Coordinates of C-alpha atoms in Angstrom, one line a residue:
X1 CA 73.1 81.4 113.0
X2 CA 70.3 81.0 115.6
X3 CA 66.6 80.7 116.0
X4 CA 64.9 83.7 117.5
X5 CA 64.5 83.3 121.2
X6 CA 64.4 79.5 121.0
X7 CA 67.0 79.2 123.7
X8 CA 64.9 81.4 126.0
X9 CA 62.0 79.1 125.4
X10 CA 64.0 76.0 126.1
X11 CA 65.9 77.3 129.1
X12 CA 63.5 79.5 131.1
X13 CA 59.9 79.3 129.8
X14 CA 59.6 75.5 130.1
X15 CA 60.5 73.9 133.4
X16 CA 63.0 71.2 133.1
X17 CA 61.5 69.4 130.1
X18 CA 64.1 70.0 127.4
X19 CA 66.7 71.7 129.6
X20 CA 68.5 70.1 132.5
X21 CA 71.6 70.6 134.6
X22 CA 74.0 67.8 134.1
X23 CA 77.3 66.4 135.4
X24 CA 79.6 65.9 132.4
X25 CA 81.7 63.2 134.0
X26 CA 78.7 61.1 134.8
X27 CA 77.2 61.5 131.3
X28 CA 80.5 60.7 129.7
X29 CA 80.8 57.5 131.8
X30 CA 77.3 56.5 130.8
X31 CA 78.0 57.2 127.1
X32 CA 81.2 55.1 127.3
X33 CA 79.4 52.2 129.0
X34 CA 76.5 52.2 126.5
X35 CA 78.5 52.7 123.3
X36 CA 82.0 51.3 124.1
X37 CA 83.4 54.4 122.5
X38 CA 85.6 57.2 123.8
X39 CA 83.4 60.3 124.3
X40 CA 84.2 63.0 121.7
X41 CA 82.8 66.5 122.1
X42 CA 82.7 69.0 119.3
X43 CA 83.3 72.6 120.4
X44 CA 81.7 75.3 118.3
X45 CA 84.9 77.5 118.4
X46 CA 83.6 80.6 116.7
X47 CA 80.7 80.7 119.2
X48 CA 82.5 79.5 122.4
X49 CA 85.9 81.2 122.5
X50 CA 84.6 84.5 123.6
X51 CA 82.7 82.9 126.5
X52 CA 85.6 80.6 127.5
X53 CA 88.1 83.4 127.5
X54 CA 87.3 86.8 128.9
X55 CA 90.2 89.3 129.0
X56 CA 91.1 90.6 132.4
X57 CA 92.0 94.2 131.6
X58 CA 92.1 96.8 128.8
X59 CA 94.9 95.1 127.0
X60 CA 92.4 93.3 124.8
X61 CA 91.8 96.5 122.8
X62 CA 95.4 96.4 121.6
X63 CA 95.2 93.0 120.1
X64 CA 95.0 91.0 123.3
X65 CA 97.4 89.0 125.5
X66 CA 97.8 85.8 123.4
X67 CA 99.8 84.0 126.0
X68 CA 97.0 84.5 128.6
X69 CA 94.5 83.3 126.0
X70 CA 96.6 80.2 125.4
X71 CA 96.8 79.6 129.2
X72 CA 93.0 79.7 129.5
X73 CA 92.4 77.5 126.6
X74 CA 94.9 74.9 127.9
X75 CA 93.0 74.9 131.2
X76 CA 89.7 74.4 129.3
X77 CA 91.1 71.4 127.3
X78 CA 92.7 69.9 130.4
X79 CA 89.4 70.0 132.3
X80 CA 87.7 67.9 129.7
X81 CA 90.6 65.5 129.4
X82 CA 90.5 65.1 133.1
X83 CA 87.0 63.5 132.8
X84 CA 88.2 61.5 129.8
X85 CA 86.4 63.5 127.1
X86 CA 88.2 64.2 123.8
X87 CA 87.7 67.5 122.0
X88 CA 87.6 68.7 118.4
X89 CA 87.1 72.4 117.6
X90 CA 85.2 73.7 114.6
X91 CA 85.6 77.3 113.4
X92 CA 83.8 79.2 110.6
X93 CA 85.7 79.0 107.4
X94 CA 83.0 80.2 105.1
X95 CA 80.3 82.8 105.0
X96 CA 77.1 81.5 103.3
X97 CA 75.9 84.0 100.8
X98 CA 72.3 83.3 101.8
X99 CA 73.2 85.0 105.1
X100 CA 75.0 88.1 103.9
X101 CA 72.1 90.3 105.0
X102 CA 72.6 89.1 108.5
X103 CA 76.4 89.5 108.1
X104 CA 75.9 93.1 107.1
X105 CA 73.5 93.8 110.0
X106 CA 76.1 92.5 112.5
X107 CA 78.9 94.5 110.8
X108 CA 76.8 97.6 111.0
X109 CA 76.4 97.1 114.8
X110 CA 80.1 96.4 115.1
X111 CA 81.0 99.7 113.3
X112 CA 78.7 101.6 115.7
X113 CA 80.3 99.8 118.7
X114 CA 83.8 100.6 117.4
X115 CA 82.8 104.2 117.0
X116 CA 81.7 104.3 120.6
X117 CA 84.9 102.7 121.7
X118 CA 87.0 105.3 120.0
X119 CA 85.0 108.1 121.6
X120 CA 85.7 106.6 125.0
X121 CA 89.4 106.3 124.1
X122 CA 89.5 109.9 123.2
X123 CA 87.7 110.8 126.5
X124 CA 90.0 108.5 128.5
X125 CA 87.1 106.5 130.0
X126 CA 88.8 104.1 132.3
X127 CA 86.6 101.0 132.0
X128 CA 86.7 99.4 128.6
X129 CA 85.7 95.9 129.9
X130 CA 82.1 96.4 128.7
X131 CA 83.3 96.5 125.1
X132 CA 85.2 93.2 125.5
X133 CA 81.9 91.4 126.0
X134 CA 80.8 92.0 122.4
X135 CA 83.9 93.1 120.5
X136 CA 86.3 90.2 120.3
X137 CA 90.0 90.9 120.7
X138 CA 91.3 91.2 117.1
X139 CA 94.1 88.7 117.2
X140 CA 92.0 86.1 119.0
X141 CA 89.4 86.4 116.3
X142 CA 92.1 86.1 113.6
X143 CA 94.4 83.5 115.1
X144 CA 92.5 81.8 118.0
X145 CA 92.1 78.6 116.0
X146 CA 95.9 78.4 115.4
X147 CA 96.6 78.9 119.1
X148 CA 94.3 76.0 120.0
X149 CA 95.8 73.8 117.2
X150 CA 99.5 74.6 117.7
X151 CA 99.7 75.3 121.5
X152 CA 96.9 73.2 122.9
X153 CA 97.5 70.2 120.6
X154 CA 93.9 70.0 119.6
X155 CA 92.2 68.8 116.5
X156 CA 90.9 72.0 114.8
X157 CA 88.8 72.1 111.7
X158 CA 87.5 75.0 109.5
X159 CA 84.2 74.6 107.8
X160 CA 83.8 74.7 104.0
X161 CA 80.1 75.4 104.2
X162 CA 77.7 76.5 106.9
X163 CA 79.7 75.8 110.1
X164 CA 76.7 74.8 112.3
X165 CA 75.5 72.3 109.7
X166 CA 79.0 70.8 109.3
X167 CA 79.3 70.4 113.1
X168 CA 76.0 68.7 113.3
X169 CA 76.7 66.4 110.4
X170 CA 80.1 65.5 111.8
X171 CA 78.6 64.8 115.2
X172 CA 75.9 62.7 113.6
X173 CA 78.2 60.6 111.5
X174 CA 80.8 60.1 114.2
X175 CA 78.2 59.4 116.9
X176 CA 79.6 62.2 119.0
X177 CA 79.0 62.5 122.7
X178 CA 78.1 66.2 122.7
X179 CA 78.3 69.6 121.0
X180 CA 79.3 72.6 123.1
X181 CA 78.0 75.9 121.9
X182 CA 75.7 78.8 122.7
X183 CA 73.8 78.6 119.4
X184 CA 70.2 77.4 119.6
X185 CA 70.4 75.8 116.1
X186 CA 72.0 72.7 117.8
X187 CA 68.6 72.1 119.5
X188 CA 67.2 71.9 115.9
X189 CA 69.9 70.1 114.0
X190 CA 70.3 66.3 114.3
X191 CA 73.8 65.7 115.6
X192 CA 75.3 64.7 118.9
X193 CA 73.5 63.0 121.8
X194 CA 73.7 66.2 123.9
X195 CA 73.9 69.9 123.2
X196 CA 75.8 71.5 126.1
X197 CA 75.4 75.3 126.7
X198 CA 78.7 77.0 127.0
X199 CA 77.3 79.9 129.0
X200 CA 76.4 77.5 131.8
X201 CA 79.7 75.6 131.8
X202 CA 81.5 75.4 135.1
X203 CA 85.0 74.0 134.7
X204 CA 85.5 73.7 138.5
X205 CA 82.6 71.2 138.9
X206 CA 82.4 70.1 135.2
X207 CA 78.7 70.8 135.1
X208 CA 76.6 72.6 132.6
X209 CA 73.1 72.5 131.1
X210 CA 72.0 70.2 128.3
X211 CA 69.3 70.4 125.7
X212 CA 67.8 67.1 124.4
X213 CA 66.4 67.3 120.8
X214 CA 64.3 64.2 121.0
X215 CA 62.5 65.5 124.1
X216 CA 61.7 68.7 122.2
X217 CA 60.3 66.7 119.3
X218 CA 58.2 64.6 121.6
X219 CA 56.8 67.6 123.6
X220 CA 55.9 69.6 120.4
X221 CA 54.6 66.6 118.6
X222 CA 56.8 67.3 115.6
X223 CA 58.8 65.1 113.2
X224 CA 62.5 65.8 112.7
X225 CA 62.1 67.6 109.3
X226 CA 59.3 69.8 110.7
X227 CA 61.7 71.4 113.1
X228 CA 63.4 73.2 110.1
X229 CA 60.1 74.8 109.1
X230 CA 59.4 75.7 112.7
X231 CA 62.8 77.4 113.0
X232 CA 62.2 79.3 109.7
X233 CA 58.8 80.6 110.9
X234 CA 60.2 81.7 114.3
X235 CA 63.0 83.8 112.6
X236 CA 66.6 83.1 111.9
X237 CA 69.6 84.4 109.9
X238 CA 67.7 84.0 106.6
X239 CA 64.2 85.0 107.5
X240 CA 64.3 87.7 110.2
X241 CA 62.0 87.9 113.2
X242 CA 61.0 91.4 112.1
X243 CA 59.6 90.0 108.8
X244 CA 57.4 87.6 110.7
X245 CA 55.7 90.0 113.2
X246 CA 52.4 90.1 111.3
X247 CA 52.3 86.4 111.0
X248 CA 53.1 86.0 114.8
X249 CA 50.4 88.4 115.9
X250 CA 47.6 86.0 114.9
X251 CA 49.0 83.6 117.6
X252 CA 50.2 85.8 120.3
X253 CA 49.7 89.6 120.8
X254 CA 52.7 89.8 123.2
X255 CA 55.7 89.4 120.8
X256 CA 58.1 88.7 123.8
X257 CA 56.0 85.8 125.1
X258 CA 57.9 83.0 123.3
X259 CA 56.3 80.4 125.6
X260 CA 53.0 81.3 124.0
X261 CA 54.3 81.8 120.5
X262 CA 56.4 78.7 119.9
X263 CA 53.9 76.0 120.7
X264 CA 51.3 77.7 118.5
X265 CA 53.7 78.1 115.6
X266 CA 54.5 74.4 116.1
X267 CA 50.8 73.6 115.8
X268 CA 50.7 75.7 112.6
X269 CA 53.7 73.6 111.2
X270 CA 51.8 70.4 111.9
X271 CA 48.9 71.6 109.9
X272 CA 51.1 71.2 106.8
X273 CA 51.2 67.4 106.7
X274 CA 54.3 66.7 104.7
X275 CA 56.4 63.6 104.9
X276 CA 60.1 64.4 104.1
X277 CA 61.0 67.4 102.0
X278 CA 58.7 70.2 101.3
X279 CA 57.8 70.7 97.7
X280 CA 58.0 74.1 96.0
X281 CA 54.2 74.0 95.7
X282 CA 53.7 73.5 99.4
X283 CA 56.3 76.2 100.2
X284 CA 54.5 78.6 97.9
X285 CA 51.2 78.0 99.7
X286 CA 53.0 78.6 103.1
X287 CA 54.7 81.7 101.8
X288 CA 51.4 83.1 100.6
X289 CA 49.8 82.4 103.9
X290 CA 52.7 83.8 106.0
X291 CA 54.0 86.7 103.9
X292 CA 51.1 87.2 101.5
X293 CA 53.7 86.7 98.8
X294 CA 54.1 83.3 97.3
X295 CA 57.5 84.3 95.8
X296 CA 58.9 84.2 99.3
X297 CA 58.9 80.4 99.1
X298 CA 62.5 80.9 97.9
X299 CA 63.5 82.2 101.3
X300 CA 61.6 79.4 103.1
X301 CA 63.4 76.9 100.9
X302 CA 66.8 78.5 101.5
X303 CA 66.1 78.5 105.3
X304 CA 65.0 74.9 105.4
X305 CA 67.9 73.9 103.2
X306 CA 70.3 75.6 105.6
X307 CA 69.5 72.9 108.2
X308 CA 70.1 70.0 105.8
X309 CA 73.4 68.4 104.7
X310 CA 74.4 69.5 101.3
X311 CA 76.9 68.1 98.8
X312 CA 79.8 70.5 98.6
X313 CA 81.2 71.8 95.3
X314 CA 84.3 69.7 95.8
X315 CA 82.3 66.5 96.3
X316 CA 80.1 67.3 93.2
X317 CA 83.3 67.8 91.2
X318 CA 84.8 64.5 92.4
X319 CA 81.6 62.6 91.2
X320 CA 81.7 64.1 87.8
X321 CA 85.4 64.1 86.7
X322 CA 85.5 63.8 83.0
X323 CA 87.7 61.1 81.5
X324 CA 89.1 63.5 78.9
X325 CA 90.2 66.1 81.5
X326 CA 93.2 68.1 80.3
X327 CA 96.5 68.2 82.2
X328 CA 95.8 71.9 83.2
X329 CA 92.3 71.0 84.5
X330 CA 93.6 67.9 86.3
X331 CA 96.4 70.0 87.9
X332 CA 93.8 72.6 89.1
X333 CA 91.5 69.9 90.5
X334 CA 94.4 68.5 92.5
X335 CA 95.3 72.0 93.7
X336 CA 91.7 72.5 94.9
X337 CA 91.9 69.2 96.7
X338 CA 95.1 70.1 98.4
X339 CA 93.8 73.6 99.3
X340 CA 90.7 72.0 100.8
X341 CA 92.8 69.7 103.0
X342 CA 94.9 72.5 104.2
X343 CA 91.9 74.6 104.9
X344 CA 89.9 72.0 106.8
X345 CA 92.9 71.1 109.0
X346 CA 93.4 74.8 109.8
X347 CA 96.9 74.8 108.4
X348 CA 96.4 78.0 106.4
X349 CA 94.5 81.2 106.6
X350 CA 90.9 81.2 105.6
X351 CA 91.5 83.4 102.5
X352 CA 93.5 80.8 100.6
X353 CA 90.7 78.3 100.1
X354 CA 88.2 81.0 99.4
X355 CA 90.4 82.5 96.6
X356 CA 91.1 79.1 95.1
X357 CA 87.4 78.2 95.0
X358 CA 86.3 81.6 93.7
X359 CA 84.3 82.4 96.8
X360 CA 86.0 85.8 97.4
X361 CA 87.7 87.4 100.3
X362 CA 85.6 88.7 103.2
X363 CA 87.2 91.1 105.7
X364 CA 85.1 92.4 108.6
X365 CA 85.4 95.3 111.0
X366 CA 88.8 96.4 112.4
X367 CA 89.5 98.4 115.5
X368 CA 90.0 101.7 113.7
X369 CA 88.2 105.0 113.8
X370 CA 86.0 104.8 110.6
X371 CA 84.7 108.3 111.5
X372 CA 88.1 109.8 110.9
X373 CA 88.3 110.3 107.1
X374 CA 92.0 111.4 107.4
X375 CA 93.0 107.8 108.3
X376 CA 93.6 105.2 105.6
X377 CA 91.5 102.1 106.2
X378 CA 93.7 99.1 106.9
X379 CA 91.9 97.0 104.4
X380 CA 92.9 99.4 101.7
X381 CA 96.4 99.6 103.1
X382 CA 97.1 95.9 102.3
X383 CA 95.1 95.6 99.2
X384 CA 98.1 95.7 96.8
X385 CA 99.7 92.9 98.7
X386 CA 96.6 90.8 98.6
X387 CA 96.4 91.5 94.8
X388 CA 99.9 90.0 94.3
X389 CA 99.0 87.0 96.5
X390 CA 96.0 86.4 94.3
X391 CA 98.5 86.1 91.4
X392 CA 100.4 83.3 93.2
X393 CA 97.2 81.4 93.8
X394 CA 95.5 81.8 90.5
X395 CA 98.4 81.6 88.0
X396 CA 97.5 78.0 87.1
X397 CA 93.7 78.4 87.0
X398 CA 92.3 77.0 83.7
X399 CA 91.1 79.8 81.4
X400 CA 93.0 82.3 83.5
X401 CA 91.8 84.8 86.0
X402 CA 91.8 88.6 86.1
X403 CA 89.9 89.6 89.3
X404 CA 89.0 88.4 92.8
X405 CA 85.9 89.3 94.7
X406 CA 86.4 91.2 97.9
X407 CA 83.8 92.2 100.6
X408 CA 85.8 94.5 102.9
X409 CA 84.6 97.0 105.5
X410 CA 86.5 100.2 104.5
X411 CA 84.4 103.0 106.0
X412 CA 81.5 103.6 108.4
X413 CA 79.1 102.1 105.9
X414 CA 79.2 98.4 105.5
X415 CA 79.4 97.2 101.9
X416 CA 76.5 95.2 100.6
X417 CA 78.1 94.0 97.3
X418 CA 81.3 92.3 96.5
X419 CA 83.9 94.5 94.7
X420 CA 85.9 93.1 91.8
X421 CA 89.6 93.6 92.6
X422 CA 92.2 93.1 89.8
X423 CA 95.0 90.6 90.2
X424 CA 98.5 92.1 90.2
X425 CA 101.0 89.8 88.4
X426 CA 104.6 90.4 89.5
X427 CA 106.7 90.7 86.3
X428 CA 108.8 87.5 86.7
X429 CA 106.1 85.4 88.3
X430 CA 106.2 82.5 85.9
X431 CA 110.0 82.1 86.2
X432 CA 110.0 81.9 90.0
X433 CA 106.6 80.2 90.6
X434 CA 107.2 76.4 90.5
X435 CA 103.5 75.6 90.8
X436 CA 101.3 75.4 93.9
X437 CA 101.6 71.6 94.2
X438 CA 105.4 71.9 94.3
X439 CA 105.3 74.9 96.6
X440 CA 103.0 73.1 99.1
X441 CA 105.1 70.0 99.3
X442 CA 107.3 69.6 102.4
X443 CA 110.4 68.9 100.2
X444 CA 110.1 72.2 98.3
X445 CA 113.5 74.0 98.6
X446 CA 113.3 76.9 101.0
X447 CA 115.1 79.2 98.6
X448 CA 112.3 78.8 96.1
X449 CA 109.7 79.9 98.7
X450 CA 111.8 82.7 100.0
X451 CA 112.3 84.2 96.6
X452 CA 108.7 84.1 95.7
X453 CA 107.8 85.6 99.2
X454 CA 110.3 88.4 98.8
X455 CA 109.3 89.2 95.2
X456 CA 105.6 89.3 96.2
X457 CA 105.9 91.3 99.4
X458 CA 106.5 94.7 97.8
X459 CA 106.1 96.3 94.4
X460 CA 109.3 98.1 93.8
X461 CA 112.1 97.9 96.4
X462 CA 112.6 94.2 97.2
X463 CA 114.0 92.4 100.3
X464 CA 116.8 90.1 99.4
X465 CA 115.5 86.5 100.0
X466 CA 118.6 85.6 102.0
X467 CA 117.9 88.4 104.5
X468 CA 114.7 86.6 105.4
X469 CA 116.0 83.1 105.2
X470 CA 118.9 83.8 107.5
X471 CA 116.6 85.6 110.0
X472 CA 115.2 83.8 113.1
X473 CA 111.9 82.6 111.7
X474 CA 109.8 84.1 114.5
X475 CA 111.0 87.6 113.3
X476 CA 110.0 87.2 109.7
X477 CA 106.4 88.4 110.1
X478 CA 107.2 91.7 112.0
X479 CA 110.1 92.4 109.6
X480 CA 107.9 91.7 106.5
X481 CA 105.0 93.8 107.8
X482 CA 107.1 96.8 108.6
X483 CA 109.2 96.6 105.4
X484 CA 106.0 96.5 103.4
X485 CA 104.6 99.5 105.2
X486 CA 107.8 101.5 105.0
X487 CA 107.9 100.9 101.2
X488 CA 104.3 101.3 100.3
X489 CA 102.8 103.4 103.0
X490 CA 105.8 105.2 104.5
X491 CA 103.6 108.0 106.0
X492 CA 101.7 105.6 108.2
X493 CA 104.6 104.7 110.6
X494 CA 106.9 107.0 112.5
X495 CA 110.3 106.2 113.8
X496 CA 109.0 105.4 117.3
X497 CA 106.3 103.1 115.9
X498 CA 108.8 100.9 114.0
X499 CA 111.3 100.8 116.9
X500 CA 108.6 99.9 119.5
X501 CA 107.2 97.1 117.4
X502 CA 110.7 95.6 116.8
X503 CA 111.8 96.0 120.4
X504 CA 108.6 94.2 121.5
X505 CA 109.3 91.4 119.0
X506 CA 112.9 91.0 120.3
X507 CA 111.9 91.1 123.9
X508 CA 109.0 88.8 124.3
X509 CA 111.1 85.6 124.1
X510 CA 112.9 86.7 127.3
X511 CA 109.7 87.4 129.2
X512 CA 107.5 84.7 130.7
X513 CA 103.8 84.9 130.8
X514 CA 103.9 85.9 134.5
X515 CA 106.1 88.9 133.6
X516 CA 103.6 90.0 130.9
X517 CA 100.8 89.5 133.4
X518 CA 102.6 91.7 135.9
X519 CA 102.6 94.7 133.4
X520 CA 100.0 97.0 134.8
X521 CA 98.4 99.9 132.9
X522 CA 98.9 102.4 135.8
X523 CA 98.5 105.7 134.1
X524 CA 99.0 104.3 130.6
X525 CA 95.6 104.5 129.0
X526 CA 95.3 103.3 125.5
X527 CA 95.2 106.3 123.1
X528 CA 93.5 106.1 119.7
X529 CA 96.9 106.4 118.1
X530 CA 98.4 103.3 119.8
X531 CA 95.2 101.3 119.1
X532 CA 95.3 102.3 115.5
X533 CA 99.0 101.3 115.3
X534 CA 98.2 97.9 116.8
X535 CA 95.4 97.5 114.2
X536 CA 97.7 98.4 111.3
X537 CA 100.3 95.9 112.5
X538 CA 97.8 93.1 113.3
X539 CA 96.1 93.3 109.9
X540 CA 99.6 93.3 108.4
X541 CA 100.4 90.1 110.3
X542 CA 97.3 88.3 109.0
X543 CA 98.0 89.4 105.4
X544 CA 101.6 88.1 105.7
X545 CA 100.2 84.8 107.0
X546 CA 98.2 84.7 103.8
X547 CA 101.3 85.2 101.8
X548 CA 103.2 82.6 103.8
X549 CA 100.3 80.1 103.2
X550 CA 100.3 80.8 99.5
X551 CA 104.1 80.1 99.4
X552 CA 103.8 76.9 101.4
X553 CA 105.3 77.9 104.7
X554 CA 104.1 76.3 107.9
X555 CA 102.5 78.9 110.2
X556 CA 103.2 77.3 113.6
X557 CA 106.4 79.2 114.3
X558 CA 105.1 82.5 112.8
X559 CA 102.3 83.1 115.2
X560 CA 101.8 86.5 117.0
X561 CA 102.4 85.2 120.6
X562 CA 106.1 84.8 119.7
X563 CA 106.5 88.6 119.0
X564 CA 103.4 90.5 120.0
X565 CA 101.5 91.3 123.2
X566 CA 98.9 94.1 123.6
X567 CA 99.9 95.3 127.0
X568 CA 103.6 95.1 126.2
X569 CA 103.0 97.3 123.1
X570 CA 101.2 99.9 125.2
X571 CA 103.9 99.8 127.9
X572 CA 106.8 100.2 125.5
X573 CA 105.0 102.8 123.4
X574 CA 104.3 104.9 126.5
X575 CA 108.0 104.6 127.6
X576 CA 109.3 105.4 124.1
X577 CA 107.3 108.6 123.6
X578 CA 108.6 109.7 127.0
X579 CA 112.1 109.3 125.8
X580 CA 113.2 105.8 126.7
X581 CA 116.1 104.5 124.6
X582 CA 116.0 101.4 122.4
X583 CA 118.5 99.8 124.7
X584 CA 116.1 100.5 127.6
X585 CA 113.2 99.0 125.7
X586 CA 115.3 95.9 125.1
X587 CA 116.0 95.6 128.8
X588 CA 119.7 96.4 128.4
X589 CA 120.2 92.8 127.2
X590 CA 122.9 92.5 124.5
X591 CA 121.3 89.5 122.8
X592 CA 117.9 91.2 122.6
X593 CA 119.4 94.4 121.4
X594 CA 121.3 92.6 118.7
X595 CA 118.1 91.0 117.4
X596 CA 116.4 94.3 117.5
X597 CA 119.2 96.0 115.5
X598 CA 119.3 93.2 113.0
X599 CA 115.6 93.5 112.3
X600 CA 115.8 97.3 112.2
X601 CA 118.6 97.2 109.6
X602 CA 116.4 95.1 107.3
X603 CA 113.4 97.3 107.7
X604 CA 115.3 100.6 107.6
X605 CA 118.8 100.0 106.3
X606 CA 121.3 102.4 107.9
X607 CA 122.6 105.1 105.5
X608 CA 125.7 105.5 107.7
X609 CA 127.6 103.3 110.0
X610 CA 129.0 106.1 112.0

């Protein structure tokens, strides 16, 4: 979310009125002295991570170097702790349906960018760093919040509604010191004392730039609630700038001159003298004046509403619990409450809460060549597993459930509508499913979870639960992903693919971050094939995390940095196709090779021991 060119106006078109360079340590000390409170800064994780961490080489395209990411994030956290500022991270956990049009436009751009990336991979263009500026490393996008929570020991939260609004509301209620982001909405929303711009952050000097909302209100002569209409009439994720061009021309002929446009739109907003909320009648008058269509008041209303705190569905339900609620309904209410807690605390994948609440599953663009119609899209590849996971989550839903909504990018055309996907019920589900409340308790017997996990993973040939339970836990995910693929999509992986992934998983624990950093690409340029292999495996990982979350497993020891690294995958794959033995890939270390063989024997049982 963002207001069209508001940041440009604040930062460059007005000289030091709303925007100023600041020393974070000094501001924190002032805040502590004035309030007697420890400074708490909210980091807009979804917005900031890409700016905080920029990959150093082409390894990002293969999933990224997670250990390097963790190292950078630890340095970031340490820098703020050194000036005695506590941090909490917020990440998007929900896509507001009012903004699906914007979501689609961004996915269309990503599909085009991914297409260009694969053309450059085919042509062996050496510098891929430009792409890393706007295409996030896949694993960091999927598991970055877990890395920050588990490895940096930070408080991490996922939103249940619009993330920017939740951040601002949390910051307001807690009296937070600052919000760190690159999103101009935080100059509009009432929240923390300071809005720090992540793009100007210098960790060496602990300085950045700050926007002051109260100064903006004073300079424009607006009241707080009028900022929301101003943002709506400048253009945002609900009302696009393009739709407002005709309206803007009456104020400023040069559409790029925001320093001319913004003050005049502010004067227009003041003309509508409204105290508090705008009524539908007033919004209809504004819509008729702005769009020549009074029915567009609905868009204005949705836009203004997007800046205001809303009662969530869970909170509404809590305030209207009937006294005659049945046991089934009460059980489901408690399940939703548990799911919400797990979601907000970033203890599960985002999909779990979305499915429980009936919001549907949204899957964006993967690093795969959507132009190549001979390649199976990875979203389709794991659909049957998702369908069985839906069965675990919705078995106890009052009234039953038959479908789940999915919005998944599966081709070079971004879908605009949700697809109804049927739930797959494994035959003996009721006999092995003890109920979500029991599964999600710490004292649930592991055998119960492992049996449900194994039965759900594949449709026909099943893994024996004990083979997983007796495996080193960090190897469960790669084994589960590869076993699933060999059973349900056997043509997608060759012998070398399987062996390289397992050798990588077995080897990483013996390699320190410095060893991984020392792996240079030399003449090993990422091929479309190895990038696609990484994408297949990475999407498999996140789907297995979804299954683990449904079964009640903790995810902290299942994370990709224990068994995956983009540069190591490329290095091993290149060596393997040139004839390197599995023993060589395992560094000729007996313990590593034993782990490799043990995993391989589960994924592909030996037909002969000769």
